[in-house]
Every structure is written in C-alpha cells, then in structure tokens.
mmCIF file of C-alpha atoms in Angstrom:
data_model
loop_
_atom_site.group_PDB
_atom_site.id
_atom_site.type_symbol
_atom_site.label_atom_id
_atom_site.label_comp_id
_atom_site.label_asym_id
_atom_site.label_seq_id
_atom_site.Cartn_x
_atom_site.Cartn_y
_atom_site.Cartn_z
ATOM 1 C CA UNK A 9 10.960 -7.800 23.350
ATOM 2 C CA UNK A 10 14.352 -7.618 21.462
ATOM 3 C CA UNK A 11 14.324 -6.377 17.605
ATOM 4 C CA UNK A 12 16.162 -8.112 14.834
ATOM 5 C CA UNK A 13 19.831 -8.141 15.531
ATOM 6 C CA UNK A 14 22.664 -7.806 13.153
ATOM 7 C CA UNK A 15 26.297 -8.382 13.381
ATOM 8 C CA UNK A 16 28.592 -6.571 12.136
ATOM 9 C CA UNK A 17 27.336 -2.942 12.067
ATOM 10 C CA UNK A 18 30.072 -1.556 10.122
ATOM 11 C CA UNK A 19 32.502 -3.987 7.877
ATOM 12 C CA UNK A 20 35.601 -2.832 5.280
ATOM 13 C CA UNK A 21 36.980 -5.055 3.000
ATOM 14 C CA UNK A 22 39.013 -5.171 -0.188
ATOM 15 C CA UNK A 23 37.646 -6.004 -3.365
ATOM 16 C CA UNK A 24 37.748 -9.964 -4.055
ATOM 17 C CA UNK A 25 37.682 -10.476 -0.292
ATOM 18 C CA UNK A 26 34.888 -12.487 1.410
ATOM 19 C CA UNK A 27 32.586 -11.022 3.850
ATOM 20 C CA UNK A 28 29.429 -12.333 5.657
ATOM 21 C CA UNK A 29 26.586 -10.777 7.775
ATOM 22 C CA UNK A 30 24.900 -12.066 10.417
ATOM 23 C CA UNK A 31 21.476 -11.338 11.768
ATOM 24 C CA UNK A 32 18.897 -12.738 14.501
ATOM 25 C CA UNK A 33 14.900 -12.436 13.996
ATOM 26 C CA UNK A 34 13.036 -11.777 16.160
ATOM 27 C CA UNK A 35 11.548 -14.869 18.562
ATOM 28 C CA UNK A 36 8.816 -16.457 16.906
ATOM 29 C CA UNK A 37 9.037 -14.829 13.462
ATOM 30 C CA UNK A 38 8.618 -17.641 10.558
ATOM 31 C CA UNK A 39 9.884 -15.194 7.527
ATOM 32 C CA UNK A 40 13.312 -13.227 7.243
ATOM 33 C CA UNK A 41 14.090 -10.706 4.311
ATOM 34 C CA UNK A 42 17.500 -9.790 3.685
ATOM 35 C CA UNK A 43 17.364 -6.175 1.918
ATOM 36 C CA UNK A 44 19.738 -4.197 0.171
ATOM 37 C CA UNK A 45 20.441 -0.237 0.495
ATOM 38 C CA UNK A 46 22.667 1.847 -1.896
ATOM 39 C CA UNK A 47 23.334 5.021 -0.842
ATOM 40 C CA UNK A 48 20.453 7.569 -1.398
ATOM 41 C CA UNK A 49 18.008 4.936 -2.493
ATOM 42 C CA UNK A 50 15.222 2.791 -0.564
ATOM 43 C CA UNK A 51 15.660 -1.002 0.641
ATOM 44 C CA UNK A 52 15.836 -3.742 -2.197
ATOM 45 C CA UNK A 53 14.612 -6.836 -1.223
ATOM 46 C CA UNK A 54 17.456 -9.504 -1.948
ATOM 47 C CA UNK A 55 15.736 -12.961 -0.638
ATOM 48 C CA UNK A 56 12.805 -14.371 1.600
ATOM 49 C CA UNK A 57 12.638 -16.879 4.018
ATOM 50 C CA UNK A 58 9.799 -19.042 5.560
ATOM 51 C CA UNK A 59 11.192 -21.057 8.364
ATOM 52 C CA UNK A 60 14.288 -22.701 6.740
ATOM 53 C CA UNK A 61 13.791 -21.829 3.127
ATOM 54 C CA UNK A 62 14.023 -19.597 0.569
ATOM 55 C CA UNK A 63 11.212 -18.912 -1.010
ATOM 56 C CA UNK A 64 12.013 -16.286 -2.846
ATOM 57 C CA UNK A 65 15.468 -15.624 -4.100
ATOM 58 C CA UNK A 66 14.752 -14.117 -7.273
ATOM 59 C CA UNK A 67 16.900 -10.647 -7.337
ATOM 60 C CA UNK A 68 20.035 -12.525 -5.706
ATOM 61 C CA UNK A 69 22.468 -12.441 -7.503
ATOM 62 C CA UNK A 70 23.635 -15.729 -7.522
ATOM 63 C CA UNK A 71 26.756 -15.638 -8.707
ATOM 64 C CA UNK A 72 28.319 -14.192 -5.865
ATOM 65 C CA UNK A 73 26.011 -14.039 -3.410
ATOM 66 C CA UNK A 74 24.922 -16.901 -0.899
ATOM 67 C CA UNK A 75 22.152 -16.700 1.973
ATOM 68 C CA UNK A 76 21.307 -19.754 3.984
ATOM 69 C CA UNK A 77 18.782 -20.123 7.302
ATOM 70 C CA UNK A 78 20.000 -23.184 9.108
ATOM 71 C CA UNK A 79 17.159 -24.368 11.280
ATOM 72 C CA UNK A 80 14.889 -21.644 10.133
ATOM 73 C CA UNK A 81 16.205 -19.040 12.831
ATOM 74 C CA UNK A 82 19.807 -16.919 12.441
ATOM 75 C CA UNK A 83 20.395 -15.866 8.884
ATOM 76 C CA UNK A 84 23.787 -15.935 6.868
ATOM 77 C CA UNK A 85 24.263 -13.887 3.889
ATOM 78 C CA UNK A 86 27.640 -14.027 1.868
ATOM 79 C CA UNK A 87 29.216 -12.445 -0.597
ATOM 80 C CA UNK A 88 31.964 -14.140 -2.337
ATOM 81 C CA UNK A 89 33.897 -12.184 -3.679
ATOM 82 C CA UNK A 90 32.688 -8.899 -2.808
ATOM 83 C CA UNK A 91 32.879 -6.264 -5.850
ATOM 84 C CA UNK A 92 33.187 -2.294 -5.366
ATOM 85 C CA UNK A 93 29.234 -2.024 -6.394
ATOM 86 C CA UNK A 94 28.496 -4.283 -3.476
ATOM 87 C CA UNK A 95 29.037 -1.005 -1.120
ATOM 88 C CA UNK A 96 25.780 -0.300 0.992
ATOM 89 C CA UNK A 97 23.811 -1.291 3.914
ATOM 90 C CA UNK A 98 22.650 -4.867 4.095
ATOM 91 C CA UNK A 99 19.116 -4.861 6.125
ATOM 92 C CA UNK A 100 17.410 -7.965 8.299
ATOM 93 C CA UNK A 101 14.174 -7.474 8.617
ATOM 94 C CA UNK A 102 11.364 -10.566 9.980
ATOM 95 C CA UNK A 103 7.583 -10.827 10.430
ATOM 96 C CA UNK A 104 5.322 -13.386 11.928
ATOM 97 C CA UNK A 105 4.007 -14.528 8.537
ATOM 98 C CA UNK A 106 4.517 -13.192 4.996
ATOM 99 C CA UNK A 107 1.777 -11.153 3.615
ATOM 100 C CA UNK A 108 -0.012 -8.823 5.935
ATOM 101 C CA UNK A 109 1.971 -9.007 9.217
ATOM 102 C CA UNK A 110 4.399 -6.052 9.508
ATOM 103 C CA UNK A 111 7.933 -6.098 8.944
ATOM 104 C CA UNK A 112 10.570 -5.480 11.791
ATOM 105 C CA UNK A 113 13.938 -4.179 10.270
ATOM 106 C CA UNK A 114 17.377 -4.457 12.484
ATOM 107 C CA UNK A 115 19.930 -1.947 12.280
ATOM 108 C CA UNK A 116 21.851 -2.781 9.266
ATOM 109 C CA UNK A 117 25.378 -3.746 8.339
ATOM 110 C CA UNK A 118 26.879 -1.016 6.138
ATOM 111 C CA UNK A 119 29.756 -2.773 4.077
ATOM 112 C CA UNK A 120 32.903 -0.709 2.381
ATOM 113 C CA UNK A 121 34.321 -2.187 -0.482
ATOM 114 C CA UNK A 122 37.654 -0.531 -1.536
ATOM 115 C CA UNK B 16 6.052 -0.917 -13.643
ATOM 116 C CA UNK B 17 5.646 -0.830 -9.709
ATOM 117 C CA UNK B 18 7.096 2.228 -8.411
ATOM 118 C CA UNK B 19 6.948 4.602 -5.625
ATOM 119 C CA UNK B 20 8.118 8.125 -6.024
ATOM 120 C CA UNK B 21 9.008 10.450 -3.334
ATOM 121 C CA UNK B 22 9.881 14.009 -2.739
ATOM 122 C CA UNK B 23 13.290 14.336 -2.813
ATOM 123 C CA UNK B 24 15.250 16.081 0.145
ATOM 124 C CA UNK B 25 16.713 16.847 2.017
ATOM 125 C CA UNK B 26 14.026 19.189 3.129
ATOM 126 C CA UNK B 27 15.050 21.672 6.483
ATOM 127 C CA UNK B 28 12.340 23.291 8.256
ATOM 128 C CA UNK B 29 12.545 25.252 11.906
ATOM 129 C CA UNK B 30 10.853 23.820 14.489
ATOM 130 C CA UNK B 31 7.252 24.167 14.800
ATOM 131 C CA UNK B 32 6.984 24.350 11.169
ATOM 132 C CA UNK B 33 4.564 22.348 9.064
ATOM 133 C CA UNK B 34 5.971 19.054 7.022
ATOM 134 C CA UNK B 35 4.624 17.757 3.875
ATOM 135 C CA UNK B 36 6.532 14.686 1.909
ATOM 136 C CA UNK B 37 4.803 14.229 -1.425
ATOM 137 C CA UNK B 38 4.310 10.410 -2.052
ATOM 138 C CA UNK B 39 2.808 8.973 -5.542
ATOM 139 C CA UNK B 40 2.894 5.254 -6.467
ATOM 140 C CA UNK B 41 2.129 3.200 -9.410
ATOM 141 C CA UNK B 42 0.692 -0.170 -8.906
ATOM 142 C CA UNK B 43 -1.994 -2.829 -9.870
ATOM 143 C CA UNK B 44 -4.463 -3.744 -7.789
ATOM 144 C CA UNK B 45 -5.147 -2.257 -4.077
ATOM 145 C CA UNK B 46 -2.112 -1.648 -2.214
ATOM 146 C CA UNK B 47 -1.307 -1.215 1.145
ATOM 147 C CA UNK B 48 0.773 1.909 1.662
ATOM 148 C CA UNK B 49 3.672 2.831 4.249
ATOM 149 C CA UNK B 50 5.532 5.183 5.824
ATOM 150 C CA UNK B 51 8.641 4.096 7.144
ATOM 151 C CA UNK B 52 11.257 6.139 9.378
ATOM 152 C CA UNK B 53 15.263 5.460 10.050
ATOM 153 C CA UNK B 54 16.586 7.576 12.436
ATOM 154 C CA UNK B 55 20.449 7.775 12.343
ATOM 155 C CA UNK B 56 21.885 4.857 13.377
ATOM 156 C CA UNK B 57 18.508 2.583 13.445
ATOM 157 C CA UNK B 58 16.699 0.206 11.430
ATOM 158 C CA UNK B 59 13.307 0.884 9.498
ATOM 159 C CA UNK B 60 10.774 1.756 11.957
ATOM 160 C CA UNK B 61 7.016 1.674 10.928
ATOM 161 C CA UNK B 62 5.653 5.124 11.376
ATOM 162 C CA UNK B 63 2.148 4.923 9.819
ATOM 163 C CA UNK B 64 -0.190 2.674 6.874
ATOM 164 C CA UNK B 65 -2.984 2.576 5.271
ATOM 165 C CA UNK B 66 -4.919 -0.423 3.914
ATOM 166 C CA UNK B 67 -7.548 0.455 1.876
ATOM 167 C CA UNK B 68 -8.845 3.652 0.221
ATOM 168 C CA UNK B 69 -9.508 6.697 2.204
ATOM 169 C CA UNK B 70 -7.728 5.369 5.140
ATOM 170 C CA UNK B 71 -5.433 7.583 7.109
ATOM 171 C CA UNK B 72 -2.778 6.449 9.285
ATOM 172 C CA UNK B 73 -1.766 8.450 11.998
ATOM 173 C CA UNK B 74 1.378 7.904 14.195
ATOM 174 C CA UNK B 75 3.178 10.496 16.815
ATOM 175 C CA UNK B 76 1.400 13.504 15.178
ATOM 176 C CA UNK B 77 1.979 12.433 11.356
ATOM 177 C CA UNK B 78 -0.890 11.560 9.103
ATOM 178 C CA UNK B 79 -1.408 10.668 5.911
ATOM 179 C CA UNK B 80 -4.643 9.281 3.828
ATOM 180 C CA UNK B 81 -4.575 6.980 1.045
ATOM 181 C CA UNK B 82 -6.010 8.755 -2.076
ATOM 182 C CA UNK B 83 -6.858 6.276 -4.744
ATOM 183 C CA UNK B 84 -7.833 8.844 -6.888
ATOM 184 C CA UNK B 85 -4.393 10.673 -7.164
ATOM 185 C CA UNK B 86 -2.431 7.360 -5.939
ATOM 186 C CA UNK B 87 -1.123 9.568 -3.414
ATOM 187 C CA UNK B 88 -0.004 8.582 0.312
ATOM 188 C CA UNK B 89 1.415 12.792 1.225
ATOM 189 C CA UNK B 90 2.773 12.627 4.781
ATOM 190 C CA UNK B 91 2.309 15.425 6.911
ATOM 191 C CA UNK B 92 2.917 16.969 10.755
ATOM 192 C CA UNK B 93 1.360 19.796 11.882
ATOM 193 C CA UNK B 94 4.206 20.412 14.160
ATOM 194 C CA UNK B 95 8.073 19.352 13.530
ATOM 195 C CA UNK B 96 10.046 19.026 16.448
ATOM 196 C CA UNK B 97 14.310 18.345 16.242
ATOM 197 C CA UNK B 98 13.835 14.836 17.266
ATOM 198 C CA UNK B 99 12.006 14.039 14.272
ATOM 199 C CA UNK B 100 14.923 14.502 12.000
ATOM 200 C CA UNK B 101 15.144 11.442 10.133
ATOM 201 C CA UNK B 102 14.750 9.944 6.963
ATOM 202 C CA UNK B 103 11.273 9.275 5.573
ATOM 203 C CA UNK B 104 10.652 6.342 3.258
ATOM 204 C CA UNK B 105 7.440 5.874 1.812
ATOM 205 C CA UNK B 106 6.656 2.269 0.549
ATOM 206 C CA UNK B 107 3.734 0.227 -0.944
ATOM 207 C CA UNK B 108 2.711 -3.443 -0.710
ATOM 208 C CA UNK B 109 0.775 -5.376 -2.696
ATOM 209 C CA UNK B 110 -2.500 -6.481 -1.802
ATOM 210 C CA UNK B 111 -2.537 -9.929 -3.086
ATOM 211 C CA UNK B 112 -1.551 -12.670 -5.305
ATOM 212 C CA UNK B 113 2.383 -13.192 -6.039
ATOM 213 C CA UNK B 114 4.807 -10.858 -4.164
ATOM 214 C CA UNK B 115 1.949 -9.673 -1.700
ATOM 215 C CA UNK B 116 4.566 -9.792 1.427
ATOM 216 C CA UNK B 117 7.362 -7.791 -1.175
ATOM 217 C CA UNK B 118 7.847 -4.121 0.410
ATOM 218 C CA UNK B 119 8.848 -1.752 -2.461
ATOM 219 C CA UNK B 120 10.232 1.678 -1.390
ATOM 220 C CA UNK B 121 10.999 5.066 -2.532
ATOM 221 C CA UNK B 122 14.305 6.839 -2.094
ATOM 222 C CA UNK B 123 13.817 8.238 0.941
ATOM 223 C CA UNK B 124 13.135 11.614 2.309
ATOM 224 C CA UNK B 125 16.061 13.421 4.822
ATOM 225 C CA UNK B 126 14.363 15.701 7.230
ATOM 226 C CA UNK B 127 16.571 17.676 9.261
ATOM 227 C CA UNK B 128 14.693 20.384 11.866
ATOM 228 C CA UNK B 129 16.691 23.118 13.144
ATOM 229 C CA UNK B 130 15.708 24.679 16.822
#
C-alpha cells in the first residue's frame, strides 16, 4: 500500500514569493491534516479535512495562507506571500476517519525562506 | 493548558545500552497517548500507544505504560541498536468531545546510538 505522498521535498524561495505544496492521501482515507514543524519543535496541526472540506481551519493563518481539497482527494496548501517565519517542514498526514483511526504522515516538504 | 513535555536531547547512548525518554502530559479527560518516530528523511511513523490507563504499548522492543497517576507515558528499550537513531516524539490525543482527532506533540527527542 503506498503512504501519503508529498511534492516537493525540499523548496527555497525568497521572501514575498509564492510557494505551494502538494500531497496525496492515502487511497480510501476521508480526513487529511496539513501540519506544521519549526525546527526543534513537534508537528502543529494547521487544518483538517473530511472528504472535501475543512472542518477545521482554526490555527491557519488566514491571511496568507490558503489550503483547498478539490474532490476530497490531493491537497493544496499555499502560502502567499511566504514570510521568513514561514521556514519549516510542512507535514501531510491522512486517516480513515477522524477520531480514533491512526494517522499516516508523508515525508514532509521542508521550505527555506530567505 | 494541553501540553506534552518531553525529555530534551539529544541523548547518545552505545549500543546495547538501555533508553529511557521521560514523557509527562497535561490534559482533561482520558487521553490516548503516542509515541511517534521520524527517522531521517521520513515521515511520522507510529511506534507505540496506549488507550486507557495502565496500558502499555509495545513496538520493536520499546514499551511504555500509561500512568494516570503521574500522567506519564516514559518510553523505554532494553536494548538500543544504531538503526534506532531517530527522533522520538511523544504525543497525546484527546479522548472525546471537540478536537478528539487533534494530535498534540512534544518537541521531540534525537537519539543517536553509536556502535
């Protein structure tokens, strides 16, 4: 069975630029998280999905960021324009249901802003 | 608040040498509790949980028991071997009502075993 995917791995921008990450569930999995990672610190969740919508999007921050599920499989996030504190890993993770069913992570996309 | 604090690394041990990575939480309710693993490179794997008081998890020679008492979730090996060098990230869940699916995490835990 194939794990959550993630495209890029590895992205450097400038400050102000635009930048978006990409990631695939895994088959069959209703709800997608999109975490954050600074450096040195543990996964913040960013926004949920079940199926097509958000559900939760309460620690986005909206003003710059944009996530969007477009027929409740691949996953967008955006961040428009990207600021130096938006540095860190960006983590996909999905699960069969919210609630009890474990969560699958993919590899990340660390982002440089400089 | 809801928190989960974590022994801070990095920690280096030889191999064969016993591991121990302190884990306390604070939360309402009954959590589940988690121990997650990224080796370099990887996602988040799922090492071990608990659901429910005095439950131990147990996963490729780790352990750890959920004590409600000390709202503790230590993790611990008997025997480290190089390939477990990773980082260690302990995390709760709640156990119901709103954010029940929400995963929060501690910093994280670098393990690095030397031959």
């Amino acid at each position: 069975e194939a794990g959550v995917v993630q495209s890029p791995r590895y992205k450097i921008i400038e400050k102000k630029q635009p930048v978006a990450f990409w990631c695939n569930p895994i088959s069959g999995h209703n709800t997608l998280y999109w975490y954050r990672q600074n450096l040195g610190q543990g996964p913040e969740l960013l926004i949920r999905y079940e199926n097509e919508e958000a559900v939760d999007d309460s620690q986005l921050p909206k003003d710059r960021f944009s996530a969007e599920r477009l027929k409740g499989v691949d996953s967008t996030l955006k961040i428009q324009p990207a600021e130096l504190g938006d540095s860190a890993v960006y983590l996909c993770a999905s699960s069969l249901n919210s609630g009890t069913d474990e969560q699958y992570f993919g590899p990340g996309t660390r982002l440089t802003v400089t | 608040g809801n928190s989960v604090t974590q022994m801070e690394g990095p920690v280096t041990l030889s191999e064969e040498a016993f591991l121990t990575i302190n884990c306390t939480y604070t939360a309402t309710g009954y959590p589940s509790l988690f121990w997650y693993v990224q080796y370099p490179g990887e996602g988040l794997q799922l090492l071990l949980k608990a659901t429910k008081a005095d439950d131990k998890g147990s996963n490729k020679g780790f352990e750890a028991t959920y004590r409600k008492e000390t709202t503790s979730f230590h993790l611990e090996k008997g025997s480290v071997q190089v390939s477990d060098s990773a980082v260690y990230f302990c995390a709760f869940r709640r156990g119901s009502g709103a954010g029940s699916y929400q995963l929060t995490f501690g910093k994280g835990t670098k393990l690095s075993v030397i031959p």
